[in-house]
């Protein structure tokens, strides 16, 4: 991932202002440590911090059209850039960058070119011919983008909040699938897929089509995790990447010995024949209480491109001590996100130390297929489908934010094949009756996806891994990780502090000591009202939306984002939970 900062319409265009823009852009250097660029045009500034993956020798940004009247600064990857270039034969390209195509597409199609892009991106484009500009974010919000307004009338855009929060009076998280046009003076949605209206689809389930669409998405990005590894392993040798990095897939897992995902990760790695790197870390709660916490992204949620050397190492990290740095980077106080980001942050640092720049990750599968354990209680297919739509629409505030910022903190890029536009359209067009969890029929969570890769003749994964019960990201690292975080928070936050939380934090008031602790850290770095408003709130159980909490009366008494809060569903549900009989899922 790269980092972008754009400031347009400044009253002050002095050298001091330029220096300030450079200073703020440096706050994003962790996202792009390879090079820095800045273009100034009158009262407009476009800055860039580059992570060089495609065309590392000549693809520095900002990028331009032929006569440099169109300037663009981009964070992201455009997977279909070669196909798009073929349609622009009359244009001259200065670099081999996948993002340069944007400047030329704009010349040909104006503001309507965005839907032609297949990839993940956030960008700002300036047309110096009429001093107009546009900013846009990818369909799901895989890449982060914030928009702010200065007191001088300037408009700001940045990959992370820390680059604009000090200089903007108000700022927001730029909505995914939207474009801001200075000509129109506002935001409009450019991404309008069939599923967005939440109407119930009726397309019959075809496992072959689902499998082939996903394989195309993985190959396109070459790298849920286990399936990503399996598909990548089959296609890696024939990919262009293998020419530069070798043809053996490397996999990474971080966690505590004995954690739910650690063992499964090793099994998958052995089965696929990958070079597997296992990291262990600990969390020091206090002198007398020592906890170890496993972390691994559900069945190898992080899969790393090939490297030439193999290391088996043991990493001891103090997870609690990393909390402040994690919250600074991920820019949220959401409990689930902090829980899951901390080990992902630690693993990313170790992976980057091996020279890796790009990883492939499994975000989105649970949202698309109803994979979270609370979906066991979906009362009917209509409510299940509507909940999956709500979850996908909110990904940019949760899992996409975590995956992007936890890896970008160390100058790495995470690609997410499950969030491919074509794959989402295919998966969300399936009659949701097929996604309903029906234990009596052998249909566990994400059955339609598992079944699509259940190939007896040429199996992708061992059967017991393919049909393993869902573990949430923060649970899969080991239940003691969450329990340890709660114990740590209990020592930092008194009963009196929590009792008066609504006076200290009237907006998104924390209801647990853990939430209060994260909020305190967040406010230290981002004290403005606009900052706290970028973080979502509301009740949740096992990562549900507030609406889905209504599916079971017992859940309202056990609000916790951990999968163990799905009483009557998770095999390791909280033992001290409310003793309430849970109805079986409808058949």
CSV table of C-alpha atoms in Angstrom, one decimal, residues 43 123 189 310 348 360 439 495 500 515 576:
chain,number,residue,atom,x,y,z
A,43,UNK,CA,-3.1,26.3,-4.6
A,123,UNK,CA,-7.0,8.3,-5.6
A,189,UNK,CA,-22.1,6.6,-5.7
A,310,UNK,CA,13.2,-20.5,5.0
A,348,UNK,CA,3.3,-8.1,9.7
A,360,UNK,CA,-2.9,-12.2,0.2
A,439,UNK,CA,-26.9,-28.9,10.7
A,495,UNK,CA,-15.6,0.8,38.3
A,500,UNK,CA,-19.3,7.8,34.6
A,515,UNK,CA,-13.8,-0.6,25.3
A,576,UNK,CA,-20.5,-18.2,32.6
